[in-house]
Short mmCIF file of C-alpha atoms and ligand atoms in Angstrom, two decimals:
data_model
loop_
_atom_site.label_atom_id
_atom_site.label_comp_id
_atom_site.label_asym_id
_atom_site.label_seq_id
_atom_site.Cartn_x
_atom_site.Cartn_y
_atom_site.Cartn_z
CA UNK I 1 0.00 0.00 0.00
CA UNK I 2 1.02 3.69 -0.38
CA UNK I 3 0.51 6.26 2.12
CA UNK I 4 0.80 9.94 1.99
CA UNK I 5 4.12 9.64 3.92
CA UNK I 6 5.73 8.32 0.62
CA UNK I 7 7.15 11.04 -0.75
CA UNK I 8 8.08 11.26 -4.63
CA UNK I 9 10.86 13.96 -5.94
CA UNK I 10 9.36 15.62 -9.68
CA UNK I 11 12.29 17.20 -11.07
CA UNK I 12 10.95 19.73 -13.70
CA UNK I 13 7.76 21.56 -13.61
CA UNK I 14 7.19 21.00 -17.71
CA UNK I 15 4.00 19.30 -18.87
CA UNK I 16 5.96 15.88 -18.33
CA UNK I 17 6.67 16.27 -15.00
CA UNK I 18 3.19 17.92 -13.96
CA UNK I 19 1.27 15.23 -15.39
CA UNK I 20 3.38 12.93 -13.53
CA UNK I 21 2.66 14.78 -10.09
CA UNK I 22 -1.08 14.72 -11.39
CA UNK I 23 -0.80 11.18 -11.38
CA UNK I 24 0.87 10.78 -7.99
CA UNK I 25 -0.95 13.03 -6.52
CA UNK I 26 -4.10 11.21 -7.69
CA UNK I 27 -2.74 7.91 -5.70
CA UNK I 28 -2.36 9.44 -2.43
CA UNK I 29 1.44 10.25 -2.92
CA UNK I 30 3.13 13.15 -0.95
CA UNK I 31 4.95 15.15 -4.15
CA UNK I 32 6.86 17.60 -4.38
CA UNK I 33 8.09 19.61 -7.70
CA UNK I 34 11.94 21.37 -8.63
CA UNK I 35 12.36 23.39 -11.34
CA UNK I 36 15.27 25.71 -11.89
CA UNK I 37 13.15 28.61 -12.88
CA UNK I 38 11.02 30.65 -10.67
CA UNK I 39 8.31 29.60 -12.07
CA UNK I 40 6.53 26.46 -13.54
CA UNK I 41 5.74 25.40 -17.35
CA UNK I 42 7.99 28.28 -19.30
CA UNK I 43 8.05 26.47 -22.10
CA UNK I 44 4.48 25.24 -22.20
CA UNK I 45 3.57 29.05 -22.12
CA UNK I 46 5.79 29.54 -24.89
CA UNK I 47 3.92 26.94 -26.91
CA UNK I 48 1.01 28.95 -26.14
CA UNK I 49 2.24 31.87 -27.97
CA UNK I 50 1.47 29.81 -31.63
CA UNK I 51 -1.87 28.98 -30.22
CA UNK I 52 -1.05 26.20 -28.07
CA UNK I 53 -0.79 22.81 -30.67
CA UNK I 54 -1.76 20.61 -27.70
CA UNK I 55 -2.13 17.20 -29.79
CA UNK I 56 -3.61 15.93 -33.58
CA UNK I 57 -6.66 14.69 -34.48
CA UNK I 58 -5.39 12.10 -36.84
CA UNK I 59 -6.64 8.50 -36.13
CA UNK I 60 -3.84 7.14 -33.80
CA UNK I 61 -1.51 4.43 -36.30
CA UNK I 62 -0.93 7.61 -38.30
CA UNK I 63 -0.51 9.87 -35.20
CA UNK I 64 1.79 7.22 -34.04
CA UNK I 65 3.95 6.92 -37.33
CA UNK I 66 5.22 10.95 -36.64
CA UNK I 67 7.12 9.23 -33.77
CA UNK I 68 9.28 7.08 -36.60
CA UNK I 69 11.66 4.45 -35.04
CA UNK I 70 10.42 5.53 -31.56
CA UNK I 71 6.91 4.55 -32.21
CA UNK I 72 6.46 1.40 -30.75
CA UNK I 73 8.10 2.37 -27.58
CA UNK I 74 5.96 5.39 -27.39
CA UNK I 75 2.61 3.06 -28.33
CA UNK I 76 1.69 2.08 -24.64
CA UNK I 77 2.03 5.48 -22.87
CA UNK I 78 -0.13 6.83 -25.67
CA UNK I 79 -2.52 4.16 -25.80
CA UNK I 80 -3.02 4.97 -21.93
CA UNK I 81 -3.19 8.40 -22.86
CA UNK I 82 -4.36 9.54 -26.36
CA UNK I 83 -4.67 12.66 -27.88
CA UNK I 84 -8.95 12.23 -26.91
CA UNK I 85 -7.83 12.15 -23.14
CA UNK I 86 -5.92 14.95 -23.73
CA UNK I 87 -8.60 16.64 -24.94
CA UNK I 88 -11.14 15.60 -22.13
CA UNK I 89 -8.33 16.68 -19.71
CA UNK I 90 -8.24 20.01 -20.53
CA UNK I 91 -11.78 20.96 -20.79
CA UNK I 92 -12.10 19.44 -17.52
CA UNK I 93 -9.94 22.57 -16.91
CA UNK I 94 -12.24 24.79 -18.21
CA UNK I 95 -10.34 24.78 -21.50
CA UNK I 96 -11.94 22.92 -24.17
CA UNK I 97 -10.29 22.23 -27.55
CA UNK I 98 -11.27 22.95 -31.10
CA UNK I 99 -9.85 20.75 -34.32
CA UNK I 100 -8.40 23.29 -36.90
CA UNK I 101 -8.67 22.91 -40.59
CA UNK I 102 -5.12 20.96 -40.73
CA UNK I 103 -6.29 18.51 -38.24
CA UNK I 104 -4.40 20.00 -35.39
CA UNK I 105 -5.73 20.50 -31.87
CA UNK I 106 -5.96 23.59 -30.00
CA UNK I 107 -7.67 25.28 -26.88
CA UNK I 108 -10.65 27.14 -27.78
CA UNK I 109 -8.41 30.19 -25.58
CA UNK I 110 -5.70 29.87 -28.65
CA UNK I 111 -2.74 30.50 -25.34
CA UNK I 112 -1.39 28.34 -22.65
CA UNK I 113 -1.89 30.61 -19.76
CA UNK I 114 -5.27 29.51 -18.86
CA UNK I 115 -4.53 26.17 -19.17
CA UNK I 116 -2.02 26.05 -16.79
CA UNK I 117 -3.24 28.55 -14.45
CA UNK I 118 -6.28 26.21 -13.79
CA UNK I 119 -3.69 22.84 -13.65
CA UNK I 120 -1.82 24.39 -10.82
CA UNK I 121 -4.67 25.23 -9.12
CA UNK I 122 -5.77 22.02 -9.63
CA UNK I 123 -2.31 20.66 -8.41
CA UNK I 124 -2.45 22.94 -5.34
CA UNK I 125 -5.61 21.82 -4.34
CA UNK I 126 -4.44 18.02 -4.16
CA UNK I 127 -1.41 18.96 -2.51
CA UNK I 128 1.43 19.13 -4.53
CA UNK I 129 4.23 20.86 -3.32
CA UNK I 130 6.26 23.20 -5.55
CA UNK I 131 10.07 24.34 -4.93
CA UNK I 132 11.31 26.34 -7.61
CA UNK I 133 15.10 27.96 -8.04
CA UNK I 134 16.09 24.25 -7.36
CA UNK I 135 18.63 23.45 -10.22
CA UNK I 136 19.05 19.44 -9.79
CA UNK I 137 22.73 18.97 -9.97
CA UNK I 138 22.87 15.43 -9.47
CA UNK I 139 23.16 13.03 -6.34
CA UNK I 140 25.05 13.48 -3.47
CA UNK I 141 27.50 11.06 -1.67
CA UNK I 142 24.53 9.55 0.74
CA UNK I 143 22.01 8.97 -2.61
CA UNK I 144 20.50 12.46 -2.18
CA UNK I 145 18.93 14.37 -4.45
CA UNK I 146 21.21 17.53 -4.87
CA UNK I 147 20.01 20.71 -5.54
CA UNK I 148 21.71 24.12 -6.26
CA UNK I 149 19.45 26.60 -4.16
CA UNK I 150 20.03 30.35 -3.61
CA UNK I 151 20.64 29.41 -0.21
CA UNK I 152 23.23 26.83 -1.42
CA UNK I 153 23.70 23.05 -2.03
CA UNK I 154 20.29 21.30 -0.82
CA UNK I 155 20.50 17.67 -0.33
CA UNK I 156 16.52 15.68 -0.86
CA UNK I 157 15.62 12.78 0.13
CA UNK I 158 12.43 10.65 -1.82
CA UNK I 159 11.72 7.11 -1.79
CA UNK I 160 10.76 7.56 -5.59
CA UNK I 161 11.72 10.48 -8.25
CA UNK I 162 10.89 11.34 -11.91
CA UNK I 163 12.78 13.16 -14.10
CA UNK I 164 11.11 15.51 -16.37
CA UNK I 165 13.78 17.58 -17.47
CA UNK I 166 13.08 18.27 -21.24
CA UNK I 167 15.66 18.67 -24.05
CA UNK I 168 17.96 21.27 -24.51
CA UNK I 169 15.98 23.71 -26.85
CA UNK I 170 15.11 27.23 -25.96
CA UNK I 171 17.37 26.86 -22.77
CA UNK I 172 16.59 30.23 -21.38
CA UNK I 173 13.14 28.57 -21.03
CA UNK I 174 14.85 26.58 -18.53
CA UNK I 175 15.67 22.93 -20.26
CA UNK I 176 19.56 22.99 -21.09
CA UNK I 177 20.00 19.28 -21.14
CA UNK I 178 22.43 19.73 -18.27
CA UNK I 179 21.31 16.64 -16.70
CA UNK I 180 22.92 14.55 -19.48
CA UNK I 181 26.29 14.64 -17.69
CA UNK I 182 25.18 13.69 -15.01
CA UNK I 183 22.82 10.90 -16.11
CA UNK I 184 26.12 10.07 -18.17
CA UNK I 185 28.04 9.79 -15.41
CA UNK I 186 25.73 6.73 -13.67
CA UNK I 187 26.39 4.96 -16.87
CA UNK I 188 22.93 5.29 -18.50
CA UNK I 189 23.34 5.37 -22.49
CA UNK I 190 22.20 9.06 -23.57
CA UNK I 191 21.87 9.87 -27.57
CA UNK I 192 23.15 13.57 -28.17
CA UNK I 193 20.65 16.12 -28.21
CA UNK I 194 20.21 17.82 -31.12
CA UNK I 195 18.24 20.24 -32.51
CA UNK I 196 14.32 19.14 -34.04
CA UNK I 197 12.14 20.91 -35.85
CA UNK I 198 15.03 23.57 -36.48
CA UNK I 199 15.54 26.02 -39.29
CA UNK I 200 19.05 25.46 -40.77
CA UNK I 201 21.86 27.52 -41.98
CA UNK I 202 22.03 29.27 -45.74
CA UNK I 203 24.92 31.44 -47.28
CA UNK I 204 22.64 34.24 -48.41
CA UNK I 205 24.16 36.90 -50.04
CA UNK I 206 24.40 40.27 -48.52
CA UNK I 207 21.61 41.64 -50.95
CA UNK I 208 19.22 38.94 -50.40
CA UNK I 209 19.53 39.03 -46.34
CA UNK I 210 19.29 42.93 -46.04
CA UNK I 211 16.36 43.03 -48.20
CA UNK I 212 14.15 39.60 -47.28
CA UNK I 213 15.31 38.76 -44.02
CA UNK I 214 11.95 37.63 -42.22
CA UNK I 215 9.84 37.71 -45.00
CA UNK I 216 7.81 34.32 -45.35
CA UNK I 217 7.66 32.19 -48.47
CA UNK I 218 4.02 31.37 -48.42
CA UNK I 219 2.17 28.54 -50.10
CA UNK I 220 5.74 26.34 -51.38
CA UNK I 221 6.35 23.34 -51.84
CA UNK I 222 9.39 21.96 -50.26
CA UNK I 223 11.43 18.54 -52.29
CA UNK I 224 13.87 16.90 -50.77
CA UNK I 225 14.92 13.09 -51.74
CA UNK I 226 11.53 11.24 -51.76
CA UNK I 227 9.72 13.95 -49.31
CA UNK I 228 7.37 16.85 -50.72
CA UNK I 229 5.48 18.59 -48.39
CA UNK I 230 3.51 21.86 -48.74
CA UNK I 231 3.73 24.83 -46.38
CA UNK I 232 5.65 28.20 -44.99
CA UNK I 233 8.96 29.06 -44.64
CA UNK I 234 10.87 32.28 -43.75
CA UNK I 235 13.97 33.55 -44.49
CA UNK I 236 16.02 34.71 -41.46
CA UNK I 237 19.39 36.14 -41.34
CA UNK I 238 21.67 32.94 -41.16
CA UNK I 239 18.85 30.99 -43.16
CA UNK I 240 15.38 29.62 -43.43
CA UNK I 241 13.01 28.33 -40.83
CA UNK I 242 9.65 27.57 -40.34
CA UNK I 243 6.87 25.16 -40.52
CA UNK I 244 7.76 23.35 -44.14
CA UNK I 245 11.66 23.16 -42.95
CA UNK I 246 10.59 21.91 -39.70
CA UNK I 247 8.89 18.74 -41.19
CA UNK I 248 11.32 17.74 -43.21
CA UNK I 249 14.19 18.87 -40.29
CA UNK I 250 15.24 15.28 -39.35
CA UNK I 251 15.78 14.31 -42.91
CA UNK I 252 17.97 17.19 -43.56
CA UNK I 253 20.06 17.20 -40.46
CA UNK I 254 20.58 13.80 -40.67
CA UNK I 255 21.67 14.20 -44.36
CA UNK I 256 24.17 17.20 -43.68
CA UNK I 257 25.50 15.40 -40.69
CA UNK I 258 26.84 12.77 -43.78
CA UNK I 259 27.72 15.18 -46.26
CA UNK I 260 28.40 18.21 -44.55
CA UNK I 261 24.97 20.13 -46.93
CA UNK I 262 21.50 19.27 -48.36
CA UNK I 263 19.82 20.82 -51.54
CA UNK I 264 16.32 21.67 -50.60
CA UNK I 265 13.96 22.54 -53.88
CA UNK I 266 11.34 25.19 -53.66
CA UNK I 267 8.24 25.00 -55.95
CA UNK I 268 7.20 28.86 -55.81
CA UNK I 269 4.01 28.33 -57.21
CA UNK I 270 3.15 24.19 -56.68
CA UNK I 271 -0.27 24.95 -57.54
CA UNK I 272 0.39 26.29 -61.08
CA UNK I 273 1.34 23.11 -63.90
CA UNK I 274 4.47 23.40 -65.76
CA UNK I 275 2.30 24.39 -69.59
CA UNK I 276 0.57 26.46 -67.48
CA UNK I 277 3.52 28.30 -65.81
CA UNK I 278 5.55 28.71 -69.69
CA UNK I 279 2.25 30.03 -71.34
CA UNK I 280 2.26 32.93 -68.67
CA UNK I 281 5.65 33.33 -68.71
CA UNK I 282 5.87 33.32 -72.78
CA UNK I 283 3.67 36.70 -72.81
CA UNK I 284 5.47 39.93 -73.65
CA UNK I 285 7.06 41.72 -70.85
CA UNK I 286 7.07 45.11 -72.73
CA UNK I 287 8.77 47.38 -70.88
CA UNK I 288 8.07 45.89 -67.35
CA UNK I 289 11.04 44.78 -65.27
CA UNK I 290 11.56 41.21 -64.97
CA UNK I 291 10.12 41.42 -61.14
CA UNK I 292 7.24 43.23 -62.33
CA UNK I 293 6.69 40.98 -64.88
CA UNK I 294 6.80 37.75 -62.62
CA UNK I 295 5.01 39.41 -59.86
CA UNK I 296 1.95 40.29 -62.20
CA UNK I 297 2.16 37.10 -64.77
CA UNK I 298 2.82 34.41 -62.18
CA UNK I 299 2.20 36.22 -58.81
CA UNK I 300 5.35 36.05 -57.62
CA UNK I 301 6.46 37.88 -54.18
CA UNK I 302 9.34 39.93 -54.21
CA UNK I 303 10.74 37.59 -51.81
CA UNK I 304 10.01 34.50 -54.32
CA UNK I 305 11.77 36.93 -57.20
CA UNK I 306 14.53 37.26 -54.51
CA UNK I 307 15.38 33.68 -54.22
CA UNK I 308 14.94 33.44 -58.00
CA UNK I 309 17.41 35.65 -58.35
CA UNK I 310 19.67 34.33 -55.67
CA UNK I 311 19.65 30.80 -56.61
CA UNK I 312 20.03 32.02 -60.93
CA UNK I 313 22.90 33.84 -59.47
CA UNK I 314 24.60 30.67 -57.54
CA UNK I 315 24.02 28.56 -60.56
CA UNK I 316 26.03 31.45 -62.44
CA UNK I 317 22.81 31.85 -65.00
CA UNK I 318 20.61 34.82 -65.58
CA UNK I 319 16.71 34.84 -64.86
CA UNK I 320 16.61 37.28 -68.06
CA UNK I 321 17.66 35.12 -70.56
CA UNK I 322 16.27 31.30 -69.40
CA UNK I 323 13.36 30.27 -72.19
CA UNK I 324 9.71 30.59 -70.87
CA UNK I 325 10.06 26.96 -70.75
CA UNK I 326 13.15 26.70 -68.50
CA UNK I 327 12.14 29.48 -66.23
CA UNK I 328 8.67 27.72 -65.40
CA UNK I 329 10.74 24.67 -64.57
CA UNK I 330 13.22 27.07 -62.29
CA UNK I 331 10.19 28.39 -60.32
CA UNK I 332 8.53 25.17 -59.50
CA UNK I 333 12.34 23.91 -58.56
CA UNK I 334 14.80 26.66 -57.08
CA UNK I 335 17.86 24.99 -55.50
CA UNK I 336 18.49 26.07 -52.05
CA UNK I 337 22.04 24.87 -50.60
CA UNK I 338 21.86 24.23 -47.11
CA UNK I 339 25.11 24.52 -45.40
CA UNK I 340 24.39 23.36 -41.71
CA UNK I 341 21.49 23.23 -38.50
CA UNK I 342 20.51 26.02 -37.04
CA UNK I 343 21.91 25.83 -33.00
CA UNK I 344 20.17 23.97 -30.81
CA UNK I 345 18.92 27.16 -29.08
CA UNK I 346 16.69 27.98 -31.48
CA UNK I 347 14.76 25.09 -32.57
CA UNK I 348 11.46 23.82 -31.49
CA UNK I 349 12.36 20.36 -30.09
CA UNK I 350 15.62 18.02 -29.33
CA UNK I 351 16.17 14.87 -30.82
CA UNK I 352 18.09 12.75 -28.86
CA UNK I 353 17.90 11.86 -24.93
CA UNK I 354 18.01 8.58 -22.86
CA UNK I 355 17.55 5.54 -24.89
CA UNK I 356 14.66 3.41 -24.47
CA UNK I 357 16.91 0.57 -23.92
CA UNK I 358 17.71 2.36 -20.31
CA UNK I 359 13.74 2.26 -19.09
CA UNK I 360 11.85 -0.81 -18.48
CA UNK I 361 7.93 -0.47 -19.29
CA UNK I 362 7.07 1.66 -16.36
CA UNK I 363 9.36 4.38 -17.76
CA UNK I 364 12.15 3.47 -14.56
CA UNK I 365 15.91 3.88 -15.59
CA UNK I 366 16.55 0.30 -15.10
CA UNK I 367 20.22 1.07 -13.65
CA UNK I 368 19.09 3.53 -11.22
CA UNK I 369 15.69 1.50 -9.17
CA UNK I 370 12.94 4.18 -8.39
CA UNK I 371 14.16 7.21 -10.45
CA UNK I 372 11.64 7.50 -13.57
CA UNK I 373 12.16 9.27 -16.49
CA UNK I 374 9.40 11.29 -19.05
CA UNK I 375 8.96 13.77 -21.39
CA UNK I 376 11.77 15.19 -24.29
CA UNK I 377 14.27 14.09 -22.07
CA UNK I 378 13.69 10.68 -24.04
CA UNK I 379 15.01 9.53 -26.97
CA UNK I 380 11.97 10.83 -29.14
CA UNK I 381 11.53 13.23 -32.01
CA UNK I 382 8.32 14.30 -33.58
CA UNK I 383 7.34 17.05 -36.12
CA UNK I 384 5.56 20.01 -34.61
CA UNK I 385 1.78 19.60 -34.94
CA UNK I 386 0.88 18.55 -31.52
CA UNK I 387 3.23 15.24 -30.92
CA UNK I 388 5.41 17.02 -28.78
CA UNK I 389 2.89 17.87 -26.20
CA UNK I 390 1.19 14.68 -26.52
CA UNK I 391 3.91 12.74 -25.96
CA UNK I 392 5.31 15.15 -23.22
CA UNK I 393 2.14 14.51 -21.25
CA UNK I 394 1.87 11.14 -21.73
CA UNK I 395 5.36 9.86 -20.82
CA UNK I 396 4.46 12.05 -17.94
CA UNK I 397 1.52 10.42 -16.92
CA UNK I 398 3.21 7.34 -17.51
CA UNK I 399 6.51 7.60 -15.19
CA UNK I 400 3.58 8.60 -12.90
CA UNK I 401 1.67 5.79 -12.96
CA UNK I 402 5.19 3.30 -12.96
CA UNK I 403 6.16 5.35 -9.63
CA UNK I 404 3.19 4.91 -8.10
CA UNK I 405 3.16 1.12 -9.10
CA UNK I 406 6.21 0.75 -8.18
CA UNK I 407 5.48 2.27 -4.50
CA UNK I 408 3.02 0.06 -3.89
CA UNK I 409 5.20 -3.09 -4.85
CA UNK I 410 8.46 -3.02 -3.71
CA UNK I 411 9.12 0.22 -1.00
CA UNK I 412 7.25 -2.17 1.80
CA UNK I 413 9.78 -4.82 0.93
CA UNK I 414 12.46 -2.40 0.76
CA UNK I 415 11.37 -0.80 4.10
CA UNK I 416 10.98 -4.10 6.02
CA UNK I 417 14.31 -5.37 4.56
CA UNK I 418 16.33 -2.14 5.79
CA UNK I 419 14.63 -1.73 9.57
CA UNK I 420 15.75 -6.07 9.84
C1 FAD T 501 8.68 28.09 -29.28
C2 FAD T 501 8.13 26.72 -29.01
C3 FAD T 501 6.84 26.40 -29.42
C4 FAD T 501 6.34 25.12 -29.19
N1 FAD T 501 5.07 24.84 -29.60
C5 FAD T 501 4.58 23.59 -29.43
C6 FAD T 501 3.25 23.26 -29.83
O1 FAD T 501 2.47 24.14 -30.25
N2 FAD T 501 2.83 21.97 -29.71
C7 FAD T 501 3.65 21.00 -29.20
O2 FAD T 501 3.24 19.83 -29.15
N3 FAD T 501 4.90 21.29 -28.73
C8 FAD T 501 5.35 22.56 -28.84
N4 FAD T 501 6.61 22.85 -28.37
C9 FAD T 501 7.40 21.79 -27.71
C10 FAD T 501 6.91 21.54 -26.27
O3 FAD T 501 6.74 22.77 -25.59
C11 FAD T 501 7.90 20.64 -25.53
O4 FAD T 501 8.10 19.46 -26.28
C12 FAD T 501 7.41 20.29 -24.13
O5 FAD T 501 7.32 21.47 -23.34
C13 FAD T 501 8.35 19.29 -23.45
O6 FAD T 501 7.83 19.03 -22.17
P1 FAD T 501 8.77 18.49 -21.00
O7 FAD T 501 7.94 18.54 -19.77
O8 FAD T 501 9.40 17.22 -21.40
O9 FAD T 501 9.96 19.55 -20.90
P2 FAD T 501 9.93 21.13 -20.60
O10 FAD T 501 8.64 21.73 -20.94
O11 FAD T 501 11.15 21.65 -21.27
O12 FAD T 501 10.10 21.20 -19.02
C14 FAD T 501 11.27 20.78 -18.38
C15 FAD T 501 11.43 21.54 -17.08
O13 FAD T 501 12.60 21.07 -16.42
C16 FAD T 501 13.27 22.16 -15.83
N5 FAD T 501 14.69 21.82 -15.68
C17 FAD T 501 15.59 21.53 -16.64
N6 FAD T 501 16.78 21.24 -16.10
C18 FAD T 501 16.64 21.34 -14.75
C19 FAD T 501 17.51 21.12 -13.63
N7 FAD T 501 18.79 20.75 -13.78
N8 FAD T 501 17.01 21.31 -12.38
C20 FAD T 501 15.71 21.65 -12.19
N9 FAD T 501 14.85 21.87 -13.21
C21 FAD T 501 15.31 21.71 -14.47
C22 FAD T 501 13.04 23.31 -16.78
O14 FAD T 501 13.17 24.56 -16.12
C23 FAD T 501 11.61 23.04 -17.25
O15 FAD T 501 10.66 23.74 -16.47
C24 FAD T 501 7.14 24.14 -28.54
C25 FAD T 501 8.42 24.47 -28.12
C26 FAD T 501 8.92 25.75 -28.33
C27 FAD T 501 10.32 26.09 -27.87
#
């Protein structure tokens, strides 16, 4: 049996490691939350700032393929928890969920802040204890939980912890994948973290950045290999980003990590056939320039002329002189080099984390008895779209549900075996 004088250690007050104190919580556990930060869920509110993608309504063998080779480890936990509960859950805090027109899910309140507002309320309320400005720096000598404190080293004690301690994105947020080291250091296999759902690294010209830097390349088409997906990108200063690049970010990293670059092609206008595209193109220009021209006979942005230009320029050719013909083709397949990932500080998501091989099916680190593990600290990737919160919260409620399982089973054992 479990009694409130079991007390369970959450590090990191993410959704991962909230769910998992919902859980405990729920089964009569004492808990009590660290986080670094002074306050809880930074990320999460982040999140909130593109609307809040909380999960997909896909039917769940394709929601599970976005997880790739991590899918079937991922299946349980998101069997036990599926995008539906997620969406029960979160009306039940007063935030109910709408499906938008790409399938994705989002609070009716298009933000985090509400959300979470109500789930620490609701966390307060079953007595869930938070401590926050703890940075977990490992264990101490006696098996303690340390923690660097304002008020100095602070050693814990708890019969059970989890570790929700995220990736290594956005580390101002609070997640620097710090704990890797340490986790490292006990012997537990870790794969890097590195950056998901990242933009990645260009060698604009001066011209191009000064003029188009953070414009957006709406309504493209993105090849690369066997992959062609439809969406938005923008051009920053050191490269592109956004939602197209992000989909296809594993591919490419993975591909530049081999050969050092990766040649993305951008249709400009997908929707337009190649006939179609030359008959425009084949109609006098008069006196127009050649961006008027596009802009009015093919619709065009300047930004879309821009990389035109840019990539006609690379390829040492001239946009003035290609055929009707050959121009069409250009547009519906400009050549953009990419030259490397964008640091792991600025993408979305980390790939990488503690193998699966480490956790047995409760989510425990097998090496280290009663210390769970959830959330993107796992090795896991996903495309944005709602599988990162999904699977944040259900790892979460997973390493929840093996702590408190795990309570109940062995701790008497344990407790009778150590007072012999
Ligand atoms: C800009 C942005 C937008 C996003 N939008 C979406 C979206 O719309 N949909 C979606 O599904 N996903 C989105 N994500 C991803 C999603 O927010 C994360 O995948 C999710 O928050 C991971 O949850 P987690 O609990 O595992 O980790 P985190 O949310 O990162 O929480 C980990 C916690 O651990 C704490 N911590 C770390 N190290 C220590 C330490 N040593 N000691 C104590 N505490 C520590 C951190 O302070 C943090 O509070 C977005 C991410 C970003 C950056």
């Amino acid at each position: 049996m479990t009694s409130p004088d079991n007390h369970v250690a959450i590090i990191g007050a993410g959704p991962a490691g909230l769910m998992a104190a919902e859980v405990l919580a729920q089964g009569g556990i004492r808990v009590t939350v660290y986080d670094a930060m002074p306050s809880a869920g930074r990320k999460f509110l982040m999140a909130g700032r593109g609307g809040l993608n909380l999960t997909h309504s896909e039917p769940l063998p394709q929601f599970m393929a976005r997880y790739r080779e991590a899918a079937p480890k991922l299946h349980a936990a998101i069997a036990a928890f599926p995008p539906d509960a997620l969406r029960t859950w979160s009306e039940a805090l007063g935030e109910p969920t709408f499906i938008g027109t790409s399938g994705r899910v989002f609070p009716k309140a298009f933000k985090a802040s509400p959300l979470l507002r109500a789930w620490l309320r609701r966390l307060d309320a079953a007595g869930v204890r938070f401590a926050f400005r703890h940075r977990w720096i490992g264990w101490d000598d006696e098996g303690r939980l340390a923690f660097q404190t304002i008020d100095g080293t602070k050693a814990v004690t708890a019969d059970a912890t989890v570790l929700a301690l995220g990736g290594a994105s956005w580390p101002r947020l609070g997640s620097d994948g710090g704990w890797a080291s340490i986790l490292a250091d006990r012997g537990i296999a870790i794969s890097p973290l590195r950056p998901a759902n990242s933009g990645f690294t260009v060698s604009w010209s001066d011209v191009f950045r000064a003029r188009f830097e953070g414009q957006p390349l709406k309504g493209i088409a993105l090849s690369f290999g066997l992959h062609r997906l439809r969406g938005e990108a923008v051009v920053t200063q050191s490269g592109i980003e956004g939602g197209v690049i992000y989909a296809l970010s594993a591919e490419l990293r993975e591909a530049i990590a081999v050969k050092h670059e990766a040649v993305l092609h951008v249709a400009l206008r997908p929707d337009i056939d190649q006939l179609e595209l030359a008959r425009r193109l084949s109609a006098p220009r008069g006196k127009q320039s050649l961006s008027n021209f596009l802009r009015k006979a093919v619709q065009l942005s300047p930004v879309a002329v821009g990389l035109l230009q840019e990539a006609t320029i690379n390829a040492g050719q001239s946009l003035s002189t290609m055929s009707p013909e050959r121009l069409a083709e250009f547009i519906n397949a400009v050549p953009i080099k990419l030259t490397g990932v964008a640091p792991i500080a600025r993408a979305i998501s980390s790939a990488g984390g503690i193998s699966f091989d480490e956790l047995d099916a409760d989510y425990m680190i097998r090496k280290l008895p009663g210390v769970f593990a959830a959330g993107e600290m796992l090795d896991w990737e996903a495309p944005t779209g709602g599988y990162l919160l999904q699977s944040s919260f259900a790892t979460g409620a997973a390493a929840g549900r093996g702590a408190l399982e795990w309570l109940k089973r062995y701790l008497p054992s344990l407790r009778a075996s150590s007072s012999q």
